[in-house]
Short mmCIF file of C-alpha atoms and ligand atoms in Angstrom, two decimals:
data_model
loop_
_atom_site.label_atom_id
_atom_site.label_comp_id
_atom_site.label_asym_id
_atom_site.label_seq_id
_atom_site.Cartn_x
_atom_site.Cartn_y
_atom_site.Cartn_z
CA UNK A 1 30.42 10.23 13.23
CA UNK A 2 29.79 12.09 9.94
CA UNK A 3 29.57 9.42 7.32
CA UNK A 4 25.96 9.24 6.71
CA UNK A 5 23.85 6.69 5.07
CA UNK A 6 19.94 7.31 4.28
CA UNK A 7 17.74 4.39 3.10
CA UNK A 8 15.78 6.40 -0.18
CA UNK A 9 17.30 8.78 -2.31
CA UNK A 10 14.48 10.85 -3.10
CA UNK A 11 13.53 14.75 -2.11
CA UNK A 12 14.36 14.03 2.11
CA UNK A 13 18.10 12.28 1.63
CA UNK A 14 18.40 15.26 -0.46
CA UNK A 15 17.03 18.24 1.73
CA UNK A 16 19.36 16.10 4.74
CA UNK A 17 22.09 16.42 2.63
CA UNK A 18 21.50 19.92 2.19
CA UNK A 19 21.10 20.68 5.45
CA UNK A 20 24.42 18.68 6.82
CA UNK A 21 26.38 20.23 4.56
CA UNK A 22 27.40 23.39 6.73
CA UNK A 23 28.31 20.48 9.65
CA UNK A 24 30.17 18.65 7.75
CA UNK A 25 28.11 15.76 7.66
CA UNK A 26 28.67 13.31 3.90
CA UNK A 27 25.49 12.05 2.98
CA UNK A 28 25.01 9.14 0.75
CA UNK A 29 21.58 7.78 -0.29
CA UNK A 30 20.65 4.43 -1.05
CA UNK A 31 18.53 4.03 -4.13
CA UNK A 32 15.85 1.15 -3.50
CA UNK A 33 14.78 1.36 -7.32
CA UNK A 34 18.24 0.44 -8.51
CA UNK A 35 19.76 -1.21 -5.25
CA UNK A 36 22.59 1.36 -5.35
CA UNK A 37 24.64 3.58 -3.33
CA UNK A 38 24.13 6.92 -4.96
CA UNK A 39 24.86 10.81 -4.52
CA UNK A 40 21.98 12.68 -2.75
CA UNK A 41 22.13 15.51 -4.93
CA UNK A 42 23.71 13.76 -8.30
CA UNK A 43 21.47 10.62 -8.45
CA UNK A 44 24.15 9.47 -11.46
CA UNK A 45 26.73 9.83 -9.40
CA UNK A 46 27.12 6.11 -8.41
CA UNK A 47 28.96 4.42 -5.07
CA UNK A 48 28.17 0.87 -5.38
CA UNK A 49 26.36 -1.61 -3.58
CA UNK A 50 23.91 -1.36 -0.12
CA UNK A 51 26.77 -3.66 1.44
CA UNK A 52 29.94 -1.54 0.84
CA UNK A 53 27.47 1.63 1.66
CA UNK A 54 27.02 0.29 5.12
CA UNK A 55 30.52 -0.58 5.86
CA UNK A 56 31.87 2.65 4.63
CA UNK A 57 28.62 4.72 6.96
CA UNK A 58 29.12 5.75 10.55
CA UNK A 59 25.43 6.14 10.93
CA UNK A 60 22.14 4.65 8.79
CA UNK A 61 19.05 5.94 8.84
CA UNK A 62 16.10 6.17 6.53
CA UNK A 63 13.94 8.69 4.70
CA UNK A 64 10.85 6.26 4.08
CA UNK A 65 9.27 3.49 6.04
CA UNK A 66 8.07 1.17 3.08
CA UNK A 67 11.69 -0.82 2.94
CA UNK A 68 12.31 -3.94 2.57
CA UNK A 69 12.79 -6.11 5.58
CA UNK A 70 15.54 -7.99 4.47
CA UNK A 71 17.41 -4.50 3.34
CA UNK A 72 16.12 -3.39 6.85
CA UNK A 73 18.23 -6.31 8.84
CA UNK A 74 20.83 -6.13 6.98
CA UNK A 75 21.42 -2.38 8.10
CA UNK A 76 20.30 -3.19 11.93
CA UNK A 77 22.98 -5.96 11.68
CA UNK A 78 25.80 -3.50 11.51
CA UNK A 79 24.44 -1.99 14.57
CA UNK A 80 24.66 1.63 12.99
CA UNK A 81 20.68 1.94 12.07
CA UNK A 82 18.69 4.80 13.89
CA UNK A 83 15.71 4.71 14.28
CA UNK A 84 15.97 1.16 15.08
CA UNK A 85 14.12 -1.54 12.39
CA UNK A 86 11.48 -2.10 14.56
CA UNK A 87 10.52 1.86 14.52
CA UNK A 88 10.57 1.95 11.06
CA UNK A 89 8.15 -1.11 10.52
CA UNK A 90 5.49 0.15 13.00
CA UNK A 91 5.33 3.45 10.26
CA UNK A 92 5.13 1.03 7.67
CA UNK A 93 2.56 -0.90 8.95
CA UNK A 94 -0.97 -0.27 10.20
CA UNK A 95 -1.41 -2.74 12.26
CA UNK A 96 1.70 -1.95 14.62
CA UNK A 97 1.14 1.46 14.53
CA UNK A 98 -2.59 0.94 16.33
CA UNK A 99 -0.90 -1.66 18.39
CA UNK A 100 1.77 1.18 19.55
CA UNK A 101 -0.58 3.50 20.28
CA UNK A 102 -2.71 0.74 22.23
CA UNK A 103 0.11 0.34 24.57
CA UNK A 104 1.08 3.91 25.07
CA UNK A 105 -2.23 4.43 26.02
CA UNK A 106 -2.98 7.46 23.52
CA UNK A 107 -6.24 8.37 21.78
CA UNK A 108 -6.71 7.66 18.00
CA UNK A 109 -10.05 6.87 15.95
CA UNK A 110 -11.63 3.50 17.01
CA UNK A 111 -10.67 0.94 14.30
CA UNK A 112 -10.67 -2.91 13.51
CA UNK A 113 -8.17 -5.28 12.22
CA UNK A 114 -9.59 -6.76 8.51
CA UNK A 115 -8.03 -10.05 7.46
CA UNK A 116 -11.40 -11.91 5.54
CA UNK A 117 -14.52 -11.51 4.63
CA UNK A 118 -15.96 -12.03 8.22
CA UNK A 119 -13.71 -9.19 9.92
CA UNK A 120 -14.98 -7.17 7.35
CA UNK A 121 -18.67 -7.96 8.04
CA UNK A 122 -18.01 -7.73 11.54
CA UNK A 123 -16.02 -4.70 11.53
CA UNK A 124 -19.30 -2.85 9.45
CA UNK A 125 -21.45 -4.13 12.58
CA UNK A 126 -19.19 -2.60 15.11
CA UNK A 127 -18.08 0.98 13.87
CA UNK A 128 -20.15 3.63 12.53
CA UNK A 129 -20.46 4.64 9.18
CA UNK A 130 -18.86 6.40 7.42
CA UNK A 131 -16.02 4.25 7.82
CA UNK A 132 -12.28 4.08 5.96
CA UNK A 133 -10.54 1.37 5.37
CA UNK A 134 -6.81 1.17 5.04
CA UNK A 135 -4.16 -0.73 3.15
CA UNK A 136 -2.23 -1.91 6.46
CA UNK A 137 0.69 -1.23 4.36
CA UNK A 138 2.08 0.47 1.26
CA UNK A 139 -0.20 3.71 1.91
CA UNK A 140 0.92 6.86 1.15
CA UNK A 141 -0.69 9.96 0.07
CA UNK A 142 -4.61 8.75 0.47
CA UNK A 143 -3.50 5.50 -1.56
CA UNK A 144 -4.68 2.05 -0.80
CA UNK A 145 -7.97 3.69 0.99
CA UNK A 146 -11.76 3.55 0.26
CA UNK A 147 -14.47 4.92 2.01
CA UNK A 148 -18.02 3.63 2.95
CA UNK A 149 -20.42 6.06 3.53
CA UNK A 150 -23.54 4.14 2.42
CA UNK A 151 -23.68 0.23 3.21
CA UNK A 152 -24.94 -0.44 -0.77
CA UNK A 153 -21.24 0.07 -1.64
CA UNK A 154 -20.00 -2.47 1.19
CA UNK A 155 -20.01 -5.72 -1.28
CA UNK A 156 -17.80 -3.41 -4.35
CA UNK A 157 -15.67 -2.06 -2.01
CA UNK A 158 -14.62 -5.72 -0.83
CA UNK A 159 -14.02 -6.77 -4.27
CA UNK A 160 -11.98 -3.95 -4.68
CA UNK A 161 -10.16 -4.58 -1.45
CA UNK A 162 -9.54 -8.19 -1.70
CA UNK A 163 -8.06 -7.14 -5.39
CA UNK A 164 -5.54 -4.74 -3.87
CA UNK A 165 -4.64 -7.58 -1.11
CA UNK A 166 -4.12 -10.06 -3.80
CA UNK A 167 -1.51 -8.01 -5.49
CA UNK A 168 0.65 -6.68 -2.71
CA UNK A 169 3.96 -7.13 -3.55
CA UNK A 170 4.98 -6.67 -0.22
CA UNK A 171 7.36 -9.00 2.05
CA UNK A 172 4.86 -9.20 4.93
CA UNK A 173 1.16 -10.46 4.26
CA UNK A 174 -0.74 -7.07 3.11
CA UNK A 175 -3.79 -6.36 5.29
CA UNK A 176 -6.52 -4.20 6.16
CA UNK A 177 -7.15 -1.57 9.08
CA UNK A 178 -11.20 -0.55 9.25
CA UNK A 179 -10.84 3.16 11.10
CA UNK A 180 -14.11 5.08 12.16
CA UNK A 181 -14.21 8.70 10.25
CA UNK A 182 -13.37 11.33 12.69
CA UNK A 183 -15.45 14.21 11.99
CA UNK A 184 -12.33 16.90 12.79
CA UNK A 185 -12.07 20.30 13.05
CA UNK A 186 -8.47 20.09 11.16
CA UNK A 187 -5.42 18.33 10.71
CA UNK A 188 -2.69 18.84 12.86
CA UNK A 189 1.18 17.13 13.31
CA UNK A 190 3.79 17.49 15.64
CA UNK A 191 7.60 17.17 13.75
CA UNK A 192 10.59 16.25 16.60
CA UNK A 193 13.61 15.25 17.52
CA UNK A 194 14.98 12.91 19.63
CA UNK A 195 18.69 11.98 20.54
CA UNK A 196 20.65 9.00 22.16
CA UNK A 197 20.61 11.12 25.49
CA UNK A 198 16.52 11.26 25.45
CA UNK A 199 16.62 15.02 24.93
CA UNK A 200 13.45 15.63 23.05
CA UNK A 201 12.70 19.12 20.59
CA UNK A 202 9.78 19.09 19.05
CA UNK A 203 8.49 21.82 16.87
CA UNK A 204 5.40 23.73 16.88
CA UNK A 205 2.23 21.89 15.88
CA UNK A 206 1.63 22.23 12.18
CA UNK A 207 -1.90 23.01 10.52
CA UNK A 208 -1.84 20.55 7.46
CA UNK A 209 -4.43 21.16 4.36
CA UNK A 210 -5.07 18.38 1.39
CA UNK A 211 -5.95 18.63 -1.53
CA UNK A 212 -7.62 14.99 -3.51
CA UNK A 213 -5.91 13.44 -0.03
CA UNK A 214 -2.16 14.84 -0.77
CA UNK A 215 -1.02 17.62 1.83
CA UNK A 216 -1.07 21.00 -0.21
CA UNK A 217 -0.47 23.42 2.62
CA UNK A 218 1.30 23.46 5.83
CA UNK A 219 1.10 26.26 8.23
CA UNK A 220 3.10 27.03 11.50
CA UNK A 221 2.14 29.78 14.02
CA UNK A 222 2.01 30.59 17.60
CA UNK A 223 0.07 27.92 19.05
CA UNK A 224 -2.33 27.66 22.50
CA UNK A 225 -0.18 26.25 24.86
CA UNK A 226 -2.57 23.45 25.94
CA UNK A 227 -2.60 22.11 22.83
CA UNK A 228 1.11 21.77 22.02
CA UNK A 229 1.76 20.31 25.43
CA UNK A 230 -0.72 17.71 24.85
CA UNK A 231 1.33 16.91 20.84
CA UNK A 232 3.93 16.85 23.12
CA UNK A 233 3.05 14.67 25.69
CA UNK A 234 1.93 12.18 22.85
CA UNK A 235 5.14 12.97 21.59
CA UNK A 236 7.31 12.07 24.39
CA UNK A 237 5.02 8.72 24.99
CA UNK A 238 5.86 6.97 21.95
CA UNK A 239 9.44 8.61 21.35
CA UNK A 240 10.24 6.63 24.75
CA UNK A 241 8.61 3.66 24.08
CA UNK A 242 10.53 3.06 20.73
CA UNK A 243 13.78 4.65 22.44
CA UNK A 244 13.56 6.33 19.31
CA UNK A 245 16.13 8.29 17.84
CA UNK A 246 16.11 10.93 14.87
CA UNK A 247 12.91 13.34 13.94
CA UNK A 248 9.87 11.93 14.31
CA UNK A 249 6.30 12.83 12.78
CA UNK A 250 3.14 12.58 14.45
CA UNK A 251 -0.27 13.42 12.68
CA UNK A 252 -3.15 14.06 14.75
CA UNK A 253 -7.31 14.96 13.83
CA UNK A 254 -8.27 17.94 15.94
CA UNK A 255 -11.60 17.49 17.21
CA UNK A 256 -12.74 20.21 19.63
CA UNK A 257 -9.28 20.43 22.03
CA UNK A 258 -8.78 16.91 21.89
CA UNK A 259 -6.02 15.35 19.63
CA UNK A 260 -6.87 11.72 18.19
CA UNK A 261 -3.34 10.28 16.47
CA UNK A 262 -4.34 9.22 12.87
CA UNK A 263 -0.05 7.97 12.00
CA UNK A 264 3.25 8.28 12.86
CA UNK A 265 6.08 8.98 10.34
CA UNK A 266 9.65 7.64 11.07
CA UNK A 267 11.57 9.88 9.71
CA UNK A 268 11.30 14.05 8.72
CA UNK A 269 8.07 15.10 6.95
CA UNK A 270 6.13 17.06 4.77
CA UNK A 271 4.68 19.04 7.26
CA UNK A 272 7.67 19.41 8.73
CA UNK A 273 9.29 21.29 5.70
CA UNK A 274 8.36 24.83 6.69
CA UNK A 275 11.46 24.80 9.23
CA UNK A 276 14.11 25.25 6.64
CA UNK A 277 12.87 28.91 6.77
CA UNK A 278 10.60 29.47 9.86
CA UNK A 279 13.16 27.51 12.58
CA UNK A 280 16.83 28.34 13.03
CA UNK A 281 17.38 24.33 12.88
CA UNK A 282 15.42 22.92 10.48
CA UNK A 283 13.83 19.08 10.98
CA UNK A 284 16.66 17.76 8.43
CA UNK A 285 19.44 19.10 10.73
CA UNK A 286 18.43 17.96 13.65
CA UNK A 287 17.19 14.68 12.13
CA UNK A 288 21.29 14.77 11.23
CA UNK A 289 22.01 15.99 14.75
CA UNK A 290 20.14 13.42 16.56
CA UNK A 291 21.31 10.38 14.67
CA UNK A 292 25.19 11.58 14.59
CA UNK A 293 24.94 12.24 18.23
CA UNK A 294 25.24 15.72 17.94
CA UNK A 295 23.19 18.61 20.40
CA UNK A 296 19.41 19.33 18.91
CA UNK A 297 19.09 22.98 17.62
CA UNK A 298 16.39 25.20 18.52
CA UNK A 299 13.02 24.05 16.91
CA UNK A 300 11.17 27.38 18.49
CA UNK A 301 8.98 29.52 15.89
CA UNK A 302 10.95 32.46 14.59
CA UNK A 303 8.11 33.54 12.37
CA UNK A 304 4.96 32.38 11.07
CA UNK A 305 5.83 30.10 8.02
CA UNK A 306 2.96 28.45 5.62
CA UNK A 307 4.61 25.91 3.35
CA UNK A 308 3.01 24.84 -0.29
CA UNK A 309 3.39 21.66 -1.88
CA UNK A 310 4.53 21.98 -5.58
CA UNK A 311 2.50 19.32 -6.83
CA UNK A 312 2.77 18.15 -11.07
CA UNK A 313 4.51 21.43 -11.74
CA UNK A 314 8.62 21.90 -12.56
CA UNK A 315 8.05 25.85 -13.17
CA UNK A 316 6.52 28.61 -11.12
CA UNK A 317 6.11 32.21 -11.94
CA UNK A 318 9.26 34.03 -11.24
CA UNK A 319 7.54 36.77 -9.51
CA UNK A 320 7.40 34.05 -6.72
CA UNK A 321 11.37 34.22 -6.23
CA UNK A 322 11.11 37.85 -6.27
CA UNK A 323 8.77 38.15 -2.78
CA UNK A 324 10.69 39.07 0.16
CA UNK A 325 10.55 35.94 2.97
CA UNK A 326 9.56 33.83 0.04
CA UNK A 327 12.13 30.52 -0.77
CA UNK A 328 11.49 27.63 -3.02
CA UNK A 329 13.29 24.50 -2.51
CA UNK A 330 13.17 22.18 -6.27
CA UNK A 331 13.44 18.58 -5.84
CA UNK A 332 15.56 17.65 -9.29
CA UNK A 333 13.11 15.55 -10.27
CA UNK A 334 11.45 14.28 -13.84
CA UNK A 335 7.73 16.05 -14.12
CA UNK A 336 5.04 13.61 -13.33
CA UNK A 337 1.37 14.42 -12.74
CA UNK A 338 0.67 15.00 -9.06
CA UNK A 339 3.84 14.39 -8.27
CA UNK A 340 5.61 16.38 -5.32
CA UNK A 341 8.21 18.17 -7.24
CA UNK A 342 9.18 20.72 -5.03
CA UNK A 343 7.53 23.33 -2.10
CA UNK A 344 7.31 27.01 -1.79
CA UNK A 345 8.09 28.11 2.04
CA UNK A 346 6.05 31.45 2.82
CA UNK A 347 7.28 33.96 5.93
CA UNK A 348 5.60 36.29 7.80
CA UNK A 349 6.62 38.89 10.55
CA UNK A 350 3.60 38.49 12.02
CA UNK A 351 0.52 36.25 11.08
CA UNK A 352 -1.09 39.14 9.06
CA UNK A 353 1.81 39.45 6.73
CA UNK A 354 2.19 36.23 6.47
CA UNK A 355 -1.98 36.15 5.77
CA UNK A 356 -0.67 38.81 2.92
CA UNK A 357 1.82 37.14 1.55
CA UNK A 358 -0.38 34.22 0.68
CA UNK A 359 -3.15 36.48 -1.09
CA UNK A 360 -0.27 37.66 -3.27
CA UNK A 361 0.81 34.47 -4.37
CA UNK A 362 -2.70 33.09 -4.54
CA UNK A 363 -2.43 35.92 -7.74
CA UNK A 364 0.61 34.72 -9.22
CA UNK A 365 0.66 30.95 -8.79
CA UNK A 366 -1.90 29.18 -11.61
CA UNK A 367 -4.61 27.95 -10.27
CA UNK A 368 -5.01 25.06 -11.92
CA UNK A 369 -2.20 23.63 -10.09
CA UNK A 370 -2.69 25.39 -6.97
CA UNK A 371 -6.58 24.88 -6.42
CA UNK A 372 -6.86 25.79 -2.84
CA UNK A 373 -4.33 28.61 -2.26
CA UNK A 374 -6.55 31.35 -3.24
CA UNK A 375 -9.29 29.41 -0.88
CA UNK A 376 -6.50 29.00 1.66
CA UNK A 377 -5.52 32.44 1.28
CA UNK A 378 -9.03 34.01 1.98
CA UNK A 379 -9.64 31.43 5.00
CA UNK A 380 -6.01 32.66 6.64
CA UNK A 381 -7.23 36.37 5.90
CA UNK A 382 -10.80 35.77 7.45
CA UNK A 383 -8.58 34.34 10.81
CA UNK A 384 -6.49 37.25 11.39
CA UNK A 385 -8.07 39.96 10.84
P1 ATP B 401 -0.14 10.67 3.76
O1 ATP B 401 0.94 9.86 3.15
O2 ATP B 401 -0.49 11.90 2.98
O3 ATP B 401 0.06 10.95 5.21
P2 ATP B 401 -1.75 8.31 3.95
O4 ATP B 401 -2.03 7.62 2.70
O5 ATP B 401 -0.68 7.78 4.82
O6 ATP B 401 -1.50 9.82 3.67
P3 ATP B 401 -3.71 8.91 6.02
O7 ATP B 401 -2.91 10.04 6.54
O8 ATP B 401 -4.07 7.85 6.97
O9 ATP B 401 -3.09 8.22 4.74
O10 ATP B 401 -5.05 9.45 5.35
C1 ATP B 401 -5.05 10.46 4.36
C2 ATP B 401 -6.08 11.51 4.69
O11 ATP B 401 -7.40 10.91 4.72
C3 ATP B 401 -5.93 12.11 6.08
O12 ATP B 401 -4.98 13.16 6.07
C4 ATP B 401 -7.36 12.59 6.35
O13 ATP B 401 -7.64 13.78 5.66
C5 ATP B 401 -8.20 11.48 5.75
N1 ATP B 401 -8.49 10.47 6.79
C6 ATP B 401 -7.77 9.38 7.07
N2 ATP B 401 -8.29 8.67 8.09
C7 ATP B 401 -9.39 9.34 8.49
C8 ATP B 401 -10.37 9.13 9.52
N3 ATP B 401 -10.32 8.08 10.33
N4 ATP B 401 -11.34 10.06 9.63
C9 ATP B 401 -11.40 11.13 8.81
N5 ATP B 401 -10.52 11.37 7.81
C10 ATP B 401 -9.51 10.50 7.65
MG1 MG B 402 -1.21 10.83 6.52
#
């Protein structure tokens, strides 16, 4: 078991790669854009077709949940997909996610399924506003949302809405989720793994930060011990129910010490990126270790670790390199604006260095591409002193 297929072949069949490496896992990636086989780390290096990949893999598994279902069946035919197809629809899809977490019985924000005009009137009637409406699929990053705050924008937001329906280009009728805004505290997530045996590692809960709705920060420290256990037992809940296997994501809103789920995440995650340097197995490992049937690793916190999202940017100051417990991982990819291009993981010994560390870079990183660090920075400061 160390052939490895991954269904993407952007910045997480890469940082897999990376990390199986050392194991001697192979990783290939399947390129969705160009329905090819291709080399993780050398996109041009080229391996054929979807078909051949799976024959030649021991093991499939996926770095996105927005696939196509046909591409999706055609893996779960071969009987070497993990997570299992049905796991990776519920993350692409709204609608089964709420209906997941219906079943398991676990708190999330109350919400409404929108398929007309009428659902939508009715679903304005029933919640509270402010309330935000979802794309049911093909979100990602704060797309495919809109928010009603005042009902004089109800009949414009529709029209929008029923635009964005209209042009879905997805294989499964596009829909709407209407979701209550959760007035929370923060955001938090809980990154794990699970294997074939049921042996569950889950990591610390992560503090995530977003900037225009795209997670800029990520921060991982001790946590209270009531609140992990609860991540955890939320965790465990829907791990089981999917009989998942591989690393799992799990976002939560914090609200007081209760933990509503906002999504799940098939597959390792932004927030979960910290680990490379803050974990002695990091989620891409034992993502790895999971699916090739292999023992987790330790997902305990060695030190506190912030990560930041390199966001429109394919250059940093190279003071940055030059801070001790500082790494940056570079995704190989063509400069877009806003695009995730890379991340900068940030170690502490202790939560005041750490605190430190970040008021140093808040100096050298721009500020017009990091706007919240210095913010961040200050607010981390404020906490542990
Ligand atoms: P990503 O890909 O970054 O996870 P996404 O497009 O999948 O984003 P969500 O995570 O559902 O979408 O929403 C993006 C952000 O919008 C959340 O992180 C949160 O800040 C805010 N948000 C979403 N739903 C709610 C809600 N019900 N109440 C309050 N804020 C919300
Ligand atoms: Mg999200």
């Amino acid at each position: 078991m160390n052939k490895v297929l991954v269904l993407g072949a952007g910045q997480l069949a890469r940082m897999m790669d990376l990390a199986g490496t050392p194991l001697n896992l192979n990783t290939k990636a399947f390129d969705v854009r160009i329905d090819e086989v291709v080399h993780p780390l050398v996109n041009e290096y080229k391996f054929g077709d979807l078909q051949s990949g799976i024959e030649q893999a021991d093991v499939i598994t996926s770095e996105f949940e927005h696939i196509s279902h046909d591409v999706l069946e055609q893996c779960e035919a071969s009987g070497k997909l993990l997570p299992t197809s049905t796991a990776i629809k519920i993350g692409g899809d709204r609608r089964l996610e709420k209906s997941l977490l219906e079943s398991c019985n676990v708190a999330n924000a109350k919400h409404k399924v929108i398929a007309n005009h009428e659902d939508f009137t009715n679903a304005i009637e029933q919640l509270q506003l402010p309330i935000i409406f979802k794309s049911a699929l093909e979100g990602y990053d704060g797309k495919g949302q809109w928010r009603l705050k005042d009902i004089s924008q109800a009949e414009s937001i529709w029209t929008d809405m029923e635009e964005f329906v209209a042009g879905a280009k997805t294989s499964v009728p596009q829909g709407i989720i209407a979701e209550q805004m959760v007035p929370f505290d923060r955001e938090v997530s809980i990154v794990g793994a699970r294997n074939s045996k049921g042996e569950i590692a889950v990591y610390p809960i992560t503090e995530n930060h977003h900037t225009n709705g795209v997670l800029s920060v990520s921060l991982a420290m001790p946590v209270p011990t009531k609140l992990q256990e609860q991540a955890f037992e939320v965790f465990s809940k829907l791990a089981e129910k999917l009989d998942y296997v591989g690393v799992l994501a799990i976002e939560f809103f914090q609200v007081g010490d209760t933990l509503l789920v906002n999504e799940i995440a098939p597959r390792v995650h932004n927030s979960g990126h910290w680990t490379q340097q803050g974990c002695d197995t990091c989620q891409f490992e034992n993502h790895l270790r999971a699916i090739c049937g292999l023992p987790l690793g330790n997902t305990e916190l060695i030190r506190p670790t912030a990560m930041i999202n390199i966001l429109g940017q394919d250059s940093v100051p190279e003071a940055v390199l030059a801070m001790p417990g500082v790494a940056i991982h570079w995704y190989n990819k063509e400069k877009r604006n806003g695009r995730k291009m890379g991340h900068i993981n940030v170690c502490g010994n202790n939560e005041q260095e750490l605190a430190d560390k970040l008021s140093q870079l808040a100096e050298i990183l721009d500020p017009l591409a990091f706007e919240d660090i210095k913010e961040f920075a200050t607010m981390l400061q404020a906490r542990v002193n």
